[in-house]
């Protein structure tokens, strides 16, 4: 049997998992050696989180952290994914058997994992470095990992990924949601308990000033008439392309395949941290495309629908994807430490 104190220790480690705007869309219930992980998709992005897929990715990363942390703390985790067909928000149930602590090579890097939006070096990974990333990827049915290193293809992926920024800044609803997610100070971050902390965006002081100005839709809308959003996307694409490698994670499209994609992503991210590589998840274009391809186009103009569809097709071509759905796209490479980190949170646990 595992104690409450040990469950808290494991979860305090594990919740340093990536989620949309650090929303951490989960809560926990624990009793009689059983830990339930419950999804809170309403905390996630209302549009990007199509069919709760963003939430499932975040839960996959969380679950992988729990597995790693449990072993490091001396417990064998026994778990079932989506155990109740009538309660889809119950993503997993864990039970724990006492064992000897295992030396988990990725465990120390759970606390160090962070999004790094700085420009990266274009120095290619060596064959050994690439193999070290690949060797941590678990084999999962319905999930495939694709690496792209050719610089022309990396550039195409960067440009296609930045299409979501054009749509976000040219669409009034998405513009509002984006600025609602930004937190401008540590004090505001502590108060809101979630959000995209300004300093993690790696903006220069003049860019921060401009961001504050375009928070007002009237200003943003006026500047868009002279191509402001598209200039931002072009500049960001240049930064995104300054990397050694792009990594695509392709799934079958089932809910669990998105959760499994999150597990794969987290292990790649932890290994990248171990290798002192930066990593940046870019999923906006991919998730916008899922909404559009499902026929839910009301929020998007015809021009933006066409832009996102074409961008997704370019990502497909660059990754060489012929079947399946591209769930995630990451860039990685050598870079400097992030300027800031998101504030660590405490897990919300109901001890029955």
Coordinates of C-alpha atoms in Angstrom, one line a residue, residues 88-301:
X88 CA -14.6 9.3 -20.5
X89 CA -13.1 11.9 -18.2
X90 CA -11.7 9.2 -16.0
X91 CA -8.5 8.9 -18.0
X92 CA -6.6 6.4 -15.8
X93 CA -6.6 4.5 -12.6
X94 CA -3.3 3.6 -10.8
X95 CA -2.5 1.1 -8.1
X96 CA 0.9 0.8 -6.5
X97 CA 3.0 -2.1 -5.4
X98 CA 5.9 -1.5 -3.1
X99 CA 9.3 -2.4 -4.7
X100 CA 12.9 -1.3 -4.6
X101 CA 13.5 2.2 -6.0
X102 CA 14.6 2.0 -9.7
X103 CA 17.3 4.2 -11.2
X104 CA 15.0 6.0 -13.7
X105 CA 17.4 7.9 -16.1
X106 CA 14.6 10.4 -17.0
X107 CA 13.3 11.1 -13.5
X108 CA 15.7 14.0 -12.6
X109 CA 14.6 15.8 -15.8
X110 CA 10.9 15.9 -15.0
X111 CA 11.5 19.0 -12.8
X112 CA 13.8 20.5 -15.5
X113 CA 11.5 20.1 -18.5
X114 CA 10.3 23.4 -19.9
X115 CA 9.2 25.0 -23.1
X116 CA 12.1 26.9 -24.7
X117 CA 11.0 29.4 -27.4
X118 CA 14.4 30.9 -28.0
X119 CA 16.1 30.6 -31.4
X120 CA 18.1 27.4 -31.7
X121 CA 21.4 26.5 -33.4
X122 CA 21.1 24.9 -36.8
X123 CA 23.8 22.4 -35.9
X124 CA 22.6 19.0 -36.8
X125 CA 22.3 16.3 -34.2
X126 CA 24.8 13.5 -34.5
X127 CA 23.7 10.0 -35.3
X128 CA 24.3 9.1 -31.7
X129 CA 22.3 12.0 -30.4
X130 CA 19.4 11.2 -32.6
X131 CA 19.5 7.5 -31.5
X132 CA 19.4 8.6 -27.9
X133 CA 16.2 10.5 -28.5
X134 CA 14.7 7.6 -30.4
X135 CA 15.7 4.9 -27.9
X136 CA 13.4 6.4 -25.2
X137 CA 10.3 6.3 -27.4
X138 CA 8.0 3.4 -26.3
X139 CA 6.5 1.3 -29.1
X140 CA 2.8 2.1 -29.1
X141 CA 0.1 0.9 -31.6
X142 CA -1.3 3.9 -33.4
X143 CA 1.6 6.3 -32.8
X144 CA 4.5 7.0 -35.1
X145 CA 7.5 9.4 -34.7
X146 CA 9.0 11.1 -37.7
X147 CA 12.3 13.1 -37.7
X148 CA 13.1 15.9 -40.2
X149 CA 16.6 17.3 -40.4
X150 CA 16.8 18.6 -44.0
X151 CA 16.9 22.4 -43.6
X152 CA 14.6 23.1 -46.5
X153 CA 11.9 20.8 -45.0
X154 CA 12.5 22.3 -41.5
X155 CA 11.9 25.7 -43.1
X156 CA 8.6 24.5 -44.7
X157 CA 7.4 23.1 -41.4
X158 CA 8.2 26.3 -39.6
X159 CA 6.3 28.4 -42.1
X160 CA 3.3 26.1 -42.1
X161 CA 3.3 26.1 -38.2
X162 CA 3.2 29.9 -38.1
X163 CA -0.1 29.9 -40.1
X164 CA -2.0 29.4 -36.9
X165 CA -0.6 32.7 -35.6
X166 CA -2.0 34.6 -38.6
X167 CA -5.4 33.1 -37.9
X168 CA -5.2 33.8 -34.2
X169 CA -4.3 37.5 -34.6
X170 CA -6.7 38.1 -37.5
X171 CA -9.7 36.5 -35.9
X172 CA -11.4 38.5 -33.2
X173 CA -12.6 35.5 -31.2
X174 CA -9.2 33.8 -31.2
X175 CA -7.5 37.1 -30.6
X176 CA -9.6 37.5 -27.4
X177 CA -8.9 34.0 -26.3
X178 CA -5.1 34.4 -26.9
X179 CA -4.9 37.5 -24.8
X180 CA -7.0 36.0 -22.0
X181 CA -4.4 33.3 -21.8
X182 CA -1.4 35.6 -21.4
X183 CA -0.4 36.5 -17.8
X184 CA 1.7 39.6 -17.6
X185 CA 3.3 39.2 -14.2
X186 CA 4.1 36.6 -11.5
X187 CA 1.4 38.1 -9.3
X188 CA -1.2 37.6 -12.0
X189 CA 0.0 34.1 -12.7
X190 CA -0.4 33.2 -9.0
X191 CA -3.9 34.7 -9.0
X192 CA -5.1 33.0 -12.1
X193 CA -3.4 29.7 -11.5
X194 CA -2.8 29.1 -15.2
X195 CA -1.9 30.9 -18.3
X196 CA 1.0 31.7 -20.7
X197 CA 3.5 33.7 -18.6
X198 CA 4.8 36.7 -20.7
X199 CA 8.5 36.1 -20.0
X200 CA 8.3 32.5 -21.4
X201 CA 7.4 34.0 -24.8
X202 CA 11.1 35.2 -25.2
X203 CA 10.0 38.7 -26.5
X204 CA 12.4 41.6 -26.6
X205 CA 11.3 44.8 -24.6
X206 CA 10.0 46.6 -27.8
X207 CA 8.0 43.4 -28.7
X208 CA 6.5 43.2 -25.2
X209 CA 5.4 46.8 -25.6
X210 CA 3.8 46.2 -29.0
X211 CA 2.0 43.1 -27.5
X212 CA 0.5 45.2 -24.8
X213 CA -0.8 47.7 -27.4
X214 CA -2.3 45.1 -29.7
X215 CA -4.2 43.5 -26.8
X216 CA -7.0 45.9 -27.9
X217 CA -8.8 44.4 -30.9
X218 CA -9.4 47.8 -32.5
X219 CA -5.6 48.3 -32.6
X220 CA -4.9 44.8 -33.8
X221 CA -7.6 45.0 -36.5
X222 CA -6.2 48.3 -37.7
X223 CA -2.6 47.0 -37.9
X224 CA -3.8 43.9 -39.7
X225 CA -4.9 46.1 -42.6
X226 CA -1.2 46.7 -43.2
X227 CA -0.2 43.0 -42.7
X228 CA 0.9 43.1 -39.1
X229 CA -0.2 39.5 -38.2
X230 CA 1.5 38.1 -41.2
X231 CA 4.7 40.0 -40.4
X232 CA 4.6 38.5 -36.9
X233 CA 4.1 35.0 -38.4
X234 CA 7.0 35.5 -40.9
X235 CA 9.3 36.6 -38.1
X236 CA 8.3 33.7 -35.9
X237 CA 8.8 31.2 -38.8
X238 CA 12.4 32.4 -39.1
X239 CA 12.9 31.7 -35.4
X240 CA 11.2 28.3 -35.6
X241 CA 13.3 27.2 -38.6
X242 CA 16.5 27.9 -36.6
X243 CA 16.8 24.4 -35.2
X244 CA 18.5 21.2 -35.9
X245 CA 15.5 18.9 -36.1
X246 CA 11.7 18.9 -36.3
X247 CA 9.8 15.9 -34.8
X248 CA 6.3 14.9 -35.9
X249 CA 4.1 12.6 -33.9
X250 CA 1.4 10.9 -36.1
X251 CA -1.6 9.1 -34.6
X252 CA -4.5 6.9 -35.7
X253 CA -7.1 9.4 -34.6
X254 CA -8.6 7.5 -31.6
X255 CA -8.8 9.3 -28.3
X256 CA -6.2 6.9 -26.7
X257 CA -3.8 7.5 -29.6
X258 CA -3.7 11.2 -28.6
X259 CA -3.1 10.2 -25.0
X260 CA -0.3 7.9 -26.2
X261 CA 1.1 10.6 -28.3
X262 CA 1.4 12.7 -25.1
X263 CA 3.3 9.8 -23.4
X264 CA 5.7 9.6 -26.3
X265 CA 6.2 13.4 -26.4
X266 CA 7.0 13.5 -22.7
X267 CA 9.7 10.9 -23.0
X268 CA 11.2 12.7 -25.9
X269 CA 11.0 16.0 -24.0
X270 CA 12.7 14.5 -20.9
X271 CA 15.4 13.0 -23.0
X272 CA 16.0 16.3 -24.7
X273 CA 16.3 18.0 -21.3
X274 CA 18.8 15.3 -20.3
X275 CA 20.8 16.0 -23.5
X276 CA 20.6 19.8 -22.8
X277 CA 18.5 20.3 -25.9
X278 CA 15.7 22.9 -26.1
X279 CA 12.3 21.8 -27.2
X280 CA 9.2 23.7 -28.3
X281 CA 5.8 22.2 -29.1
X282 CA 4.0 23.8 -32.0
X283 CA 0.5 22.5 -32.4
X284 CA -1.8 25.4 -33.3
X285 CA -2.0 24.7 -37.1
X286 CA -2.5 21.0 -36.4
X287 CA -5.4 21.5 -34.0
X288 CA -7.1 24.2 -36.1
X289 CA -7.0 21.8 -39.0
X290 CA -8.8 19.1 -36.9
X291 CA -11.6 21.5 -36.3
X292 CA -11.8 22.5 -40.0
X293 CA -11.6 18.9 -41.3
X294 CA -14.5 17.9 -39.1
X295 CA -16.6 20.5 -40.8
X296 CA -16.8 22.9 -37.9
X297 CA -15.8 26.0 -39.8
X298 CA -18.1 28.7 -38.4
X299 CA -15.3 30.4 -36.5
X300 CA -13.0 30.5 -39.5
X301 CA -13.2 32.7 -42.6

